[in-house]
């Protein structure tokens, strides 16, 4: 029994599912994935189709961005799913749901979701990773807000995401303007 279980695990190794909206993906998310790869053999980054949230990028656009960003990271697989996360996880070899925690404000929602997922599937565990101090203030929502007003989000999201945000908000891809007394 134990040997059979081991063999099954050895096929793919330890897999974690990192699910979220990723609308758009930020370096906060990427940092969690990179650190998770130190613990897990594979990480599945799964975009949730969330009808309740009005997304800026379609699921297809997000899939394309994420696949490009992780194209040189073979241990990361990018996917999307509809419906309950626990049902999606059941179709994979993962036993762990990975989540990032930024602040105490994230905790209550995450605690409820982890408890609910645990009650739906008692074999599943949720693993929380603390945010990197450089990205604790970074959320997809604030990135969208700042970018929509023309603010610089370089260094907080990959260059590809910067470009896609500028296209979405129809902002020119220009160099920083120096404001002097003569302006
Ligand atoms: P949701 O749509 O459920 O809020 P997101 O797509 O924004 O989720 O993010 C997925 C996961 O990544 C969540 O667990 C969220 O807390 C985490 N996360 C988002 N931004 C950061 C960050 N800057 N640092 C660490 N974790 C983060």
Short mmCIF file of N, CA and C and ligand atoms in Angstrom, two decimals:
data_model
loop_
_atom_site.label_atom_id
_atom_site.label_comp_id
_atom_site.label_asym_id
_atom_site.label_seq_id
_atom_site.Cartn_x
_atom_site.Cartn_y
_atom_site.Cartn_z
N UNK A 1 0.84 -1.21 0.00
CA UNK A 1 0.00 0.00 0.00
C UNK A 1 0.88 1.26 0.00
N UNK A 2 1.83 1.25 0.96
CA UNK A 2 2.72 2.40 1.08
C UNK A 2 3.57 2.56 -0.18
N UNK A 3 4.06 1.38 -0.67
CA UNK A 3 4.90 1.39 -1.86
C UNK A 3 4.12 1.89 -3.09
N UNK A 4 2.86 1.42 -3.17
CA UNK A 4 2.01 1.81 -4.30
C UNK A 4 1.82 3.34 -4.29
N UNK A 5 1.58 3.85 -3.08
CA UNK A 5 1.35 5.29 -2.92
C UNK A 5 2.61 6.06 -3.33
N UNK A 6 3.75 5.54 -2.85
CA UNK A 6 5.04 6.18 -3.17
C UNK A 6 5.26 6.24 -4.68
N UNK A 7 4.96 5.10 -5.34
CA UNK A 7 5.18 5.03 -6.78
C UNK A 7 4.33 6.06 -7.50
N UNK A 8 3.09 6.21 -7.02
CA UNK A 8 2.19 7.16 -7.66
C UNK A 8 2.75 8.59 -7.50
N UNK A 9 3.24 8.87 -6.29
CA UNK A 9 3.79 10.20 -6.04
C UNK A 9 5.05 10.44 -6.88
N UNK A 10 5.85 9.34 -7.02
CA UNK A 10 7.10 9.48 -7.75
C UNK A 10 6.90 9.80 -9.23
N UNK A 11 5.74 9.41 -9.76
CA UNK A 11 5.47 9.68 -11.18
C UNK A 11 5.61 11.16 -11.51
N UNK A 12 5.05 11.98 -10.67
CA UNK A 12 5.05 13.42 -10.96
C UNK A 12 5.70 14.24 -9.86
N UNK A 13 5.99 13.61 -8.73
CA UNK A 13 6.54 14.35 -7.60
C UNK A 13 5.46 15.11 -6.86
N UNK A 14 5.90 16.03 -6.04
CA UNK A 14 4.95 16.80 -5.22
C UNK A 14 4.43 17.98 -6.03
N UNK A 15 3.09 18.06 -6.09
CA UNK A 15 2.47 19.10 -6.92
C UNK A 15 1.62 20.03 -6.05
N UNK A 16 1.75 21.32 -6.30
CA UNK A 16 0.88 22.29 -5.61
C UNK A 16 0.09 23.06 -6.66
N UNK A 17 -1.11 23.46 -6.27
CA UNK A 17 -1.93 24.27 -7.16
C UNK A 17 -2.00 25.69 -6.62
N UNK A 18 -1.62 26.63 -7.44
CA UNK A 18 -1.70 28.04 -7.04
C UNK A 18 -2.82 28.65 -7.89
N UNK A 19 -3.97 28.81 -7.27
CA UNK A 19 -5.14 29.30 -8.01
C UNK A 19 -5.42 30.75 -7.65
N UNK A 20 -5.97 31.46 -8.59
CA UNK A 20 -6.33 32.85 -8.34
C UNK A 20 -6.87 33.49 -9.60
N UNK A 21 -7.06 34.80 -9.53
CA UNK A 21 -7.57 35.51 -10.71
C UNK A 21 -6.43 35.93 -11.63
N UNK A 22 -5.32 36.34 -11.05
CA UNK A 22 -4.14 36.78 -11.81
C UNK A 22 -4.54 37.80 -12.89
N UNK A 23 -5.29 38.80 -12.46
CA UNK A 23 -5.85 39.78 -13.41
C UNK A 23 -5.30 41.18 -13.14
N UNK A 24 -4.04 41.45 -13.44
CA UNK A 24 -3.04 40.59 -14.07
C UNK A 24 -2.09 39.99 -13.02
N UNK A 25 -1.20 39.14 -13.51
CA UNK A 25 -0.17 38.56 -12.63
C UNK A 25 0.82 39.65 -12.24
N UNK A 26 1.30 39.57 -11.00
CA UNK A 26 2.27 40.56 -10.49
C UNK A 26 3.52 39.83 -10.01
N UNK A 27 4.56 40.61 -9.69
CA UNK A 27 5.75 39.98 -9.14
C UNK A 27 5.48 39.38 -7.76
N UNK A 28 4.42 39.85 -7.09
CA UNK A 28 4.02 39.24 -5.81
C UNK A 28 3.63 37.79 -6.02
N UNK A 29 2.82 37.54 -7.08
CA UNK A 29 2.42 36.17 -7.42
C UNK A 29 3.65 35.35 -7.84
N UNK A 30 4.46 35.95 -8.72
CA UNK A 30 5.60 35.21 -9.28
C UNK A 30 6.58 34.80 -8.18
N UNK A 31 6.74 35.69 -7.21
CA UNK A 31 7.63 35.39 -6.08
C UNK A 31 7.13 34.17 -5.31
N UNK A 32 5.81 34.07 -5.13
CA UNK A 32 5.22 32.92 -4.43
C UNK A 32 5.51 31.64 -5.23
N UNK A 33 5.33 31.70 -6.55
CA UNK A 33 5.56 30.52 -7.41
C UNK A 33 7.03 30.10 -7.30
N UNK A 34 7.93 31.08 -7.40
CA UNK A 34 9.37 30.75 -7.37
C UNK A 34 9.76 30.10 -6.04
N UNK A 35 9.21 30.62 -4.95
CA UNK A 35 9.54 30.04 -3.64
C UNK A 35 8.90 28.66 -3.49
N UNK A 36 7.71 28.49 -4.07
CA UNK A 36 7.03 27.19 -3.98
C UNK A 36 7.82 26.12 -4.72
N UNK A 37 8.52 26.53 -5.79
CA UNK A 37 9.31 25.55 -6.56
C UNK A 37 10.49 25.00 -5.76
N UNK A 38 10.83 25.67 -4.66
CA UNK A 38 11.88 25.16 -3.76
C UNK A 38 11.33 24.01 -2.91
N UNK A 39 10.01 23.97 -2.77
CA UNK A 39 9.38 22.97 -1.90
C UNK A 39 8.71 21.86 -2.72
N UNK A 40 8.08 22.27 -3.84
CA UNK A 40 7.33 21.32 -4.67
C UNK A 40 8.09 21.03 -5.96
N UNK A 41 7.79 19.85 -6.54
CA UNK A 41 8.41 19.50 -7.82
C UNK A 41 7.75 20.24 -8.97
N UNK A 42 6.44 20.44 -8.84
CA UNK A 42 5.69 21.16 -9.88
C UNK A 42 4.67 22.09 -9.23
N UNK A 43 4.42 23.18 -9.93
CA UNK A 43 3.36 24.10 -9.49
C UNK A 43 2.43 24.33 -10.67
N UNK A 44 1.15 24.13 -10.42
CA UNK A 44 0.14 24.43 -11.44
C UNK A 44 -0.45 25.80 -11.10
N UNK A 45 -0.25 26.75 -11.99
CA UNK A 45 -0.85 28.08 -11.79
C UNK A 45 -2.19 28.04 -12.52
N UNK A 46 -3.26 28.10 -11.75
CA UNK A 46 -4.60 27.89 -12.33
C UNK A 46 -5.45 29.15 -12.23
N UNK A 47 -5.86 29.63 -13.39
CA UNK A 47 -6.69 30.84 -13.44
C UNK A 47 -8.15 30.45 -13.24
N UNK A 48 -8.77 31.04 -12.23
CA UNK A 48 -10.17 30.72 -11.96
C UNK A 48 -11.09 31.58 -12.83
N UNK A 49 -12.03 30.94 -13.51
CA UNK A 49 -13.08 31.69 -14.21
C UNK A 49 -14.00 32.18 -13.10
N UNK A 50 -14.01 33.45 -12.85
CA UNK A 50 -14.84 33.96 -11.76
C UNK A 50 -15.88 34.92 -12.33
N UNK A 51 -17.12 34.43 -12.43
CA UNK A 51 -18.18 35.22 -13.05
C UNK A 51 -18.52 36.46 -12.21
N UNK A 52 -18.25 36.38 -10.91
CA UNK A 52 -18.62 37.50 -10.04
C UNK A 52 -17.69 38.70 -10.20
N UNK A 53 -16.42 38.39 -10.48
CA UNK A 53 -15.45 39.49 -10.58
C UNK A 53 -15.38 39.97 -12.02
N UNK A 54 -15.50 41.29 -12.20
CA UNK A 54 -15.36 41.83 -13.57
C UNK A 54 -13.87 41.96 -13.85
N UNK A 55 -13.42 41.14 -14.81
CA UNK A 55 -11.98 41.10 -15.06
C UNK A 55 -11.59 42.12 -16.13
N UNK A 56 -10.36 42.60 -16.03
CA UNK A 56 -9.83 43.49 -17.06
C UNK A 56 -9.38 42.65 -18.26
N UNK A 57 -8.66 41.56 -17.97
CA UNK A 57 -8.17 40.69 -19.03
C UNK A 57 -9.05 39.43 -19.09
N UNK A 58 -9.34 38.99 -20.31
CA UNK A 58 -10.12 37.75 -20.45
C UNK A 58 -9.26 36.58 -19.98
N UNK A 59 -9.91 35.45 -19.72
CA UNK A 59 -9.16 34.27 -19.27
C UNK A 59 -8.12 33.89 -20.34
N UNK A 60 -8.51 34.01 -21.60
CA UNK A 60 -7.59 33.69 -22.70
C UNK A 60 -6.37 34.59 -22.70
N UNK A 61 -6.62 35.88 -22.50
CA UNK A 61 -5.50 36.84 -22.45
C UNK A 61 -4.58 36.53 -21.27
N UNK A 62 -5.19 36.18 -20.14
CA UNK A 62 -4.38 35.85 -18.95
C UNK A 62 -3.59 34.57 -19.17
N UNK A 63 -4.23 33.58 -19.81
CA UNK A 63 -3.53 32.33 -20.10
C UNK A 63 -2.30 32.59 -20.95
N UNK A 64 -2.48 33.42 -22.00
CA UNK A 64 -1.37 33.72 -22.91
C UNK A 64 -0.24 34.42 -22.16
N UNK A 65 -0.59 35.41 -21.32
CA UNK A 65 0.44 36.15 -20.57
C UNK A 65 1.20 35.22 -19.64
N UNK A 66 0.45 34.41 -18.89
CA UNK A 66 1.09 33.52 -17.92
C UNK A 66 1.97 32.47 -18.60
N UNK A 67 1.49 31.96 -19.74
CA UNK A 67 2.28 30.94 -20.46
C UNK A 67 3.58 31.54 -20.96
N UNK A 68 3.52 32.77 -21.41
CA UNK A 68 4.73 33.46 -21.90
C UNK A 68 5.69 33.68 -20.71
N UNK A 69 5.14 34.15 -19.61
CA UNK A 69 5.98 34.48 -18.45
C UNK A 69 6.68 33.24 -17.90
N UNK A 70 5.99 32.10 -17.92
CA UNK A 70 6.57 30.87 -17.35
C UNK A 70 7.12 29.92 -18.43
N UNK A 71 7.30 30.45 -19.66
CA UNK A 71 7.70 29.53 -20.74
C UNK A 71 9.05 28.87 -20.49
N UNK A 72 9.93 29.54 -19.73
CA UNK A 72 11.24 28.94 -19.46
C UNK A 72 11.29 28.29 -18.08
N UNK A 73 10.13 28.06 -17.48
CA UNK A 73 10.08 27.41 -16.17
C UNK A 73 9.31 26.11 -16.36
N UNK A 74 10.00 25.04 -16.78
CA UNK A 74 9.29 23.81 -17.16
C UNK A 74 8.50 23.17 -16.02
N UNK A 75 8.86 23.46 -14.78
CA UNK A 75 8.13 22.83 -13.67
C UNK A 75 6.84 23.57 -13.33
N UNK A 76 6.56 24.62 -14.08
CA UNK A 76 5.30 25.36 -13.87
C UNK A 76 4.37 25.08 -15.04
N UNK A 77 3.14 24.71 -14.70
CA UNK A 77 2.13 24.51 -15.73
C UNK A 77 1.03 25.55 -15.54
N UNK A 78 0.58 26.13 -16.64
CA UNK A 78 -0.47 27.16 -16.54
C UNK A 78 -1.77 26.57 -17.09
N UNK A 79 -2.84 26.81 -16.36
CA UNK A 79 -4.12 26.23 -16.75
C UNK A 79 -5.24 27.17 -16.29
N UNK A 80 -6.48 26.84 -16.64
CA UNK A 80 -7.62 27.59 -16.11
C UNK A 80 -8.70 26.57 -15.74
N UNK A 81 -9.61 27.00 -14.89
CA UNK A 81 -10.67 26.08 -14.49
C UNK A 81 -11.95 26.83 -14.17
N UNK A 82 -13.07 26.11 -14.33
CA UNK A 82 -14.38 26.66 -13.96
C UNK A 82 -14.89 25.87 -12.79
N UNK A 83 -15.69 26.47 -11.97
CA UNK A 83 -16.32 25.72 -10.88
C UNK A 83 -15.46 25.68 -9.63
N UNK A 84 -15.71 24.67 -8.82
CA UNK A 84 -15.04 24.59 -7.52
C UNK A 84 -13.57 24.21 -7.66
N UNK A 85 -12.74 24.89 -6.89
CA UNK A 85 -11.31 24.59 -6.92
C UNK A 85 -11.05 23.14 -6.48
N UNK A 86 -11.78 22.68 -5.46
CA UNK A 86 -11.55 21.30 -4.98
C UNK A 86 -11.83 20.27 -6.07
N UNK A 87 -12.81 20.55 -6.92
CA UNK A 87 -13.12 19.62 -8.02
C UNK A 87 -12.00 19.62 -9.04
N UNK A 88 -11.45 20.81 -9.30
CA UNK A 88 -10.34 20.91 -10.24
C UNK A 88 -9.11 20.19 -9.66
N UNK A 89 -8.84 20.42 -8.39
CA UNK A 89 -7.67 19.80 -7.76
C UNK A 89 -7.79 18.28 -7.83
N UNK A 90 -9.00 17.77 -7.66
CA UNK A 90 -9.21 16.31 -7.67
C UNK A 90 -8.81 15.68 -9.01
N UNK A 91 -8.85 16.49 -10.08
CA UNK A 91 -8.48 15.96 -11.41
C UNK A 91 -6.97 15.97 -11.62
N UNK A 92 -6.23 16.55 -10.68
CA UNK A 92 -4.78 16.64 -10.82
C UNK A 92 -4.11 15.73 -9.77
N UNK A 93 -2.77 15.77 -9.75
CA UNK A 93 -2.06 14.99 -8.73
C UNK A 93 -1.74 15.81 -7.49
N UNK A 94 -2.29 17.00 -7.43
CA UNK A 94 -1.94 17.89 -6.31
C UNK A 94 -2.70 17.55 -5.04
N UNK A 95 -2.02 17.77 -3.93
CA UNK A 95 -2.70 17.60 -2.64
C UNK A 95 -2.67 18.89 -1.85
N UNK A 96 -2.01 19.86 -2.42
CA UNK A 96 -1.83 21.12 -1.69
C UNK A 96 -2.30 22.30 -2.54
N UNK A 97 -3.08 23.16 -1.89
CA UNK A 97 -3.46 24.44 -2.50
C UNK A 97 -2.52 25.48 -1.92
N UNK A 98 -1.93 26.24 -2.78
CA UNK A 98 -0.96 27.25 -2.35
C UNK A 98 -1.64 28.61 -2.37
N UNK A 99 -1.44 29.39 -1.32
CA UNK A 99 -1.98 30.75 -1.30
C UNK A 99 -0.93 31.70 -0.74
N UNK A 100 -1.03 32.94 -1.14
CA UNK A 100 -0.11 33.94 -0.61
C UNK A 100 -0.84 34.81 0.40
N UNK A 101 -0.12 35.26 1.41
CA UNK A 101 -0.73 36.13 2.41
C UNK A 101 0.03 37.44 2.44
N UNK A 102 -0.71 38.53 2.22
CA UNK A 102 -0.05 39.83 2.25
C UNK A 102 -0.14 40.50 3.61
N UNK A 103 -1.31 40.50 4.15
CA UNK A 103 -1.53 41.25 5.40
C UNK A 103 -2.61 40.56 6.19
N UNK A 104 -2.85 41.09 7.38
CA UNK A 104 -3.89 40.48 8.21
C UNK A 104 -5.25 40.57 7.50
N UNK A 105 -5.41 41.58 6.62
CA UNK A 105 -6.68 41.73 5.90
C UNK A 105 -6.95 40.53 4.98
N UNK A 106 -5.89 39.89 4.47
CA UNK A 106 -6.07 38.69 3.63
C UNK A 106 -6.51 37.50 4.48
N UNK A 107 -6.13 37.55 5.76
CA UNK A 107 -6.23 36.35 6.57
C UNK A 107 -7.65 35.81 6.71
N UNK A 108 -8.61 36.70 7.01
CA UNK A 108 -9.96 36.23 7.29
C UNK A 108 -10.56 35.48 6.10
N UNK A 109 -10.46 36.09 4.91
CA UNK A 109 -10.99 35.45 3.71
C UNK A 109 -10.28 34.13 3.45
N UNK A 110 -8.96 34.16 3.53
CA UNK A 110 -8.16 32.97 3.24
C UNK A 110 -8.47 31.84 4.24
N UNK A 111 -8.65 32.23 5.49
CA UNK A 111 -8.96 31.26 6.55
C UNK A 111 -10.29 30.58 6.26
N UNK A 112 -11.30 31.39 5.86
CA UNK A 112 -12.61 30.82 5.54
C UNK A 112 -12.53 29.90 4.33
N UNK A 113 -11.82 30.34 3.28
CA UNK A 113 -11.72 29.53 2.07
C UNK A 113 -10.99 28.21 2.35
N UNK A 114 -9.88 28.29 3.09
CA UNK A 114 -9.10 27.08 3.40
C UNK A 114 -9.96 26.12 4.22
N UNK A 115 -10.73 26.65 5.17
CA UNK A 115 -11.57 25.79 6.01
C UNK A 115 -12.68 25.16 5.18
N UNK A 116 -13.26 25.95 4.27
CA UNK A 116 -14.32 25.43 3.41
C UNK A 116 -13.77 24.35 2.49
N UNK A 117 -12.63 24.60 1.87
CA UNK A 117 -12.03 23.60 0.97
C UNK A 117 -11.69 22.32 1.72
N UNK A 118 -11.24 22.48 2.96
CA UNK A 118 -10.89 21.33 3.79
C UNK A 118 -12.15 20.51 4.11
N UNK A 119 -13.27 21.23 4.33
CA UNK A 119 -14.50 20.49 4.64
C UNK A 119 -15.06 19.81 3.39
N UNK A 120 -14.77 20.38 2.21
CA UNK A 120 -15.23 19.76 0.96
C UNK A 120 -14.36 18.56 0.58
N UNK A 121 -13.09 18.63 0.94
CA UNK A 121 -12.17 17.52 0.64
C UNK A 121 -11.13 17.43 1.77
N UNK A 122 -11.31 16.45 2.64
CA UNK A 122 -10.46 16.35 3.84
C UNK A 122 -9.03 15.93 3.52
N UNK A 123 -8.77 15.52 2.27
CA UNK A 123 -7.39 15.13 1.92
C UNK A 123 -6.57 16.32 1.44
N UNK A 124 -7.25 17.44 1.31
CA UNK A 124 -6.57 18.62 0.77
C UNK A 124 -6.08 19.55 1.86
N UNK A 125 -4.90 20.08 1.67
CA UNK A 125 -4.40 21.07 2.61
C UNK A 125 -4.10 22.37 1.88
N UNK A 126 -4.19 23.47 2.60
CA UNK A 126 -3.81 24.77 2.02
C UNK A 126 -2.54 25.22 2.68
N UNK A 127 -1.58 25.60 1.86
CA UNK A 127 -0.30 26.08 2.39
C UNK A 127 -0.21 27.59 2.11
N UNK A 128 0.07 28.35 3.16
CA UNK A 128 0.18 29.80 3.01
C UNK A 128 1.63 30.22 3.02
N UNK A 129 1.97 31.09 2.10
CA UNK A 129 3.31 31.65 2.10
C UNK A 129 3.20 33.15 2.31
N UNK A 130 4.04 33.66 3.20
CA UNK A 130 4.03 35.10 3.46
C UNK A 130 4.57 35.83 2.24
N UNK A 131 4.00 36.98 1.98
CA UNK A 131 4.47 37.79 0.88
C UNK A 131 5.93 38.20 1.08
N UNK A 132 6.58 38.47 -0.01
CA UNK A 132 7.92 39.04 0.02
C UNK A 132 7.76 40.50 0.46
N UNK A 133 8.66 40.98 1.32
CA UNK A 133 8.51 42.36 1.83
C UNK A 133 8.48 43.40 0.70
N UNK A 134 9.10 43.07 -0.43
CA UNK A 134 9.13 44.03 -1.54
C UNK A 134 7.78 44.14 -2.25
N UNK A 135 6.89 43.15 -2.01
CA UNK A 135 5.63 43.14 -2.76
C UNK A 135 4.40 43.10 -1.86
N UNK A 136 4.56 43.38 -0.58
CA UNK A 136 3.43 43.22 0.34
C UNK A 136 2.27 44.16 -0.02
N UNK A 137 2.58 45.26 -0.71
CA UNK A 137 1.55 46.25 -1.05
C UNK A 137 1.01 46.04 -2.46
N UNK A 138 1.50 45.02 -3.14
CA UNK A 138 1.12 44.82 -4.55
C UNK A 138 -0.09 43.90 -4.66
N UNK A 139 -1.13 44.41 -5.28
CA UNK A 139 -2.29 43.55 -5.59
C UNK A 139 -2.68 43.85 -7.03
N UNK A 140 -3.34 42.89 -7.67
CA UNK A 140 -3.77 43.09 -9.06
C UNK A 140 -4.65 44.33 -9.14
N UNK A 141 -5.49 44.51 -8.12
CA UNK A 141 -6.42 45.63 -8.13
C UNK A 141 -5.70 46.99 -8.12
N UNK A 142 -4.72 47.13 -7.23
CA UNK A 142 -4.02 48.42 -7.18
C UNK A 142 -3.19 48.64 -8.45
N UNK A 143 -2.65 47.55 -8.97
CA UNK A 143 -1.88 47.67 -10.23
C UNK A 143 -2.79 48.23 -11.32
N UNK A 144 -4.01 47.70 -11.41
CA UNK A 144 -4.95 48.16 -12.44
C UNK A 144 -5.33 49.62 -12.22
N UNK A 145 -5.58 49.97 -10.95
CA UNK A 145 -5.96 51.35 -10.64
C UNK A 145 -4.86 52.32 -11.04
N UNK A 146 -3.64 52.01 -10.60
CA UNK A 146 -2.51 52.90 -10.88
C UNK A 146 -2.25 52.98 -12.38
N UNK A 147 -2.24 51.82 -13.04
CA UNK A 147 -1.95 51.79 -14.48
C UNK A 147 -3.02 52.55 -15.27
N UNK A 148 -4.27 52.45 -14.85
CA UNK A 148 -5.34 53.11 -15.59
C UNK A 148 -5.19 54.63 -15.55
N UNK A 149 -4.50 55.11 -14.50
CA UNK A 149 -4.30 56.56 -14.37
C UNK A 149 -2.93 56.99 -14.91
N UNK A 150 -2.26 56.05 -15.56
CA UNK A 150 -0.98 56.39 -16.19
C UNK A 150 0.22 56.29 -15.25
N UNK A 151 0.02 55.74 -14.05
CA UNK A 151 1.13 55.60 -13.10
C UNK A 151 2.06 54.47 -13.50
N UNK A 152 3.31 54.56 -13.04
CA UNK A 152 4.32 53.56 -13.41
C UNK A 152 4.18 52.31 -12.55
N UNK A 153 4.05 51.17 -13.19
CA UNK A 153 3.97 49.91 -12.44
C UNK A 153 5.16 49.01 -12.78
N UNK A 154 6.13 49.60 -13.49
CA UNK A 154 7.34 48.86 -13.83
C UNK A 154 8.01 48.38 -12.54
N UNK A 155 8.51 47.17 -12.55
CA UNK A 155 9.18 46.64 -11.35
C UNK A 155 8.22 45.91 -10.42
N UNK A 156 6.92 46.11 -10.65
CA UNK A 156 5.92 45.43 -9.81
C UNK A 156 5.23 44.32 -10.59
N UNK A 157 5.24 44.47 -11.91
CA UNK A 157 4.71 43.42 -12.81
C UNK A 157 5.72 43.23 -13.94
N UNK A 158 5.73 42.04 -14.57
CA UNK A 158 6.66 41.84 -15.68
C UNK A 158 6.41 42.83 -16.83
N UNK A 159 7.46 43.07 -17.65
CA UNK A 159 7.36 44.03 -18.76
C UNK A 159 6.20 43.71 -19.69
N UNK A 160 5.98 42.43 -19.92
CA UNK A 160 4.87 42.02 -20.80
C UNK A 160 3.53 42.54 -20.25
N UNK A 161 3.37 42.45 -18.95
CA UNK A 161 2.13 42.92 -18.31
C UNK A 161 2.03 44.45 -18.40
N UNK A 162 3.17 45.13 -18.24
CA UNK A 162 3.18 46.60 -18.38
C UNK A 162 2.66 46.96 -19.76
N UNK A 163 3.16 46.25 -20.79
CA UNK A 163 2.74 46.55 -22.17
C UNK A 163 1.25 46.27 -22.36
N UNK A 164 0.78 45.14 -21.85
CA UNK A 164 -0.64 44.78 -22.03
C UNK A 164 -1.54 45.78 -21.30
N UNK A 165 -1.10 46.25 -20.13
CA UNK A 165 -1.90 47.24 -19.38
C UNK A 165 -2.00 48.53 -20.19
N UNK A 166 -0.87 48.94 -20.78
CA UNK A 166 -0.87 50.18 -21.57
C UNK A 166 -1.79 50.04 -22.77
N UNK A 167 -1.78 48.86 -23.39
CA UNK A 167 -2.68 48.63 -24.54
C UNK A 167 -4.13 48.71 -24.08
N UNK A 168 -4.43 48.06 -22.96
CA UNK A 168 -5.82 48.04 -22.45
C UNK A 168 -6.33 49.44 -22.17
N UNK A 169 -5.45 50.22 -21.52
CA UNK A 169 -5.88 51.57 -21.13
C UNK A 169 -5.56 52.61 -22.20
N UNK A 170 -5.14 52.13 -23.36
CA UNK A 170 -4.82 53.00 -24.51
C UNK A 170 -3.86 54.12 -24.12
N UNK A 171 -2.82 53.72 -23.39
CA UNK A 171 -1.81 54.70 -22.98
C UNK A 171 -0.59 54.57 -23.87
N UNK A 172 0.04 55.68 -24.21
CA UNK A 172 1.22 55.58 -25.08
C UNK A 172 2.40 54.97 -24.32
N UNK A 173 3.21 54.23 -25.06
CA UNK A 173 4.42 53.66 -24.45
C UNK A 173 5.52 54.69 -24.64
N UNK A 174 5.57 55.65 -23.71
CA UNK A 174 6.55 56.75 -23.86
C UNK A 174 7.55 56.72 -22.72
N UNK A 175 8.63 57.49 -22.92
CA UNK A 175 9.64 57.63 -21.87
C UNK A 175 9.11 58.62 -20.84
N UNK A 176 9.69 58.56 -19.61
CA UNK A 176 9.26 59.50 -18.56
C UNK A 176 9.53 60.94 -18.97
N UNK A 177 8.57 61.81 -18.71
CA UNK A 177 8.75 63.21 -19.06
C UNK A 177 9.36 63.95 -17.87
N UNK A 178 10.41 64.68 -18.12
CA UNK A 178 11.03 65.46 -17.05
C UNK A 178 10.24 66.75 -16.88
N UNK A 179 9.77 67.02 -15.68
CA UNK A 179 9.02 68.27 -15.46
C UNK A 179 9.96 69.31 -14.87
N UNK A 180 10.15 70.36 -15.59
CA UNK A 180 11.05 71.42 -15.11
C UNK A 180 10.28 72.71 -14.97
N UNK A 181 10.99 73.81 -14.57
CA UNK A 181 10.31 75.09 -14.37
C UNK A 181 9.80 75.69 -15.66
N UNK A 182 10.42 75.28 -16.81
CA UNK A 182 10.03 75.87 -18.10
C UNK A 182 8.75 75.27 -18.67
N UNK A 183 8.27 74.15 -18.09
CA UNK A 183 7.12 73.46 -18.69
C UNK A 183 5.84 74.27 -18.55
P1 LIG B 1 -7.86 36.46 -5.58
O1 LIG B 1 -8.43 36.76 -6.92
O2 LIG B 1 -8.38 35.22 -4.91
O3 LIG B 1 -7.75 37.66 -4.69
P2 LIG B 1 -5.32 36.74 -6.72
O4 LIG B 1 -5.44 36.26 -8.09
O5 LIG B 1 -5.19 38.21 -6.54
O6 LIG B 1 -6.41 36.06 -5.84
O7 LIG B 1 -4.07 36.06 -6.03
C1 LIG B 1 -3.96 34.68 -5.84
C2 LIG B 1 -3.24 34.43 -4.55
O8 LIG B 1 -2.05 35.20 -4.54
C3 LIG B 1 -4.01 34.83 -3.30
O9 LIG B 1 -3.71 33.88 -2.29
C4 LIG B 1 -3.42 36.16 -2.92
O10 LIG B 1 -3.49 36.39 -1.53
C5 LIG B 1 -1.98 35.95 -3.36
N1 LIG B 1 -1.30 37.21 -3.64
C6 LIG B 1 -1.70 38.22 -4.43
N2 LIG B 1 -0.81 39.23 -4.44
C7 LIG B 1 0.20 38.85 -3.63
C8 LIG B 1 1.42 39.44 -3.18
N3 LIG B 1 1.78 40.68 -3.57
N4 LIG B 1 2.21 38.75 -2.33
C9 LIG B 1 1.84 37.52 -1.92
N5 LIG B 1 0.70 36.90 -2.26
C10 LIG B 1 -0.11 37.55 -3.11
#
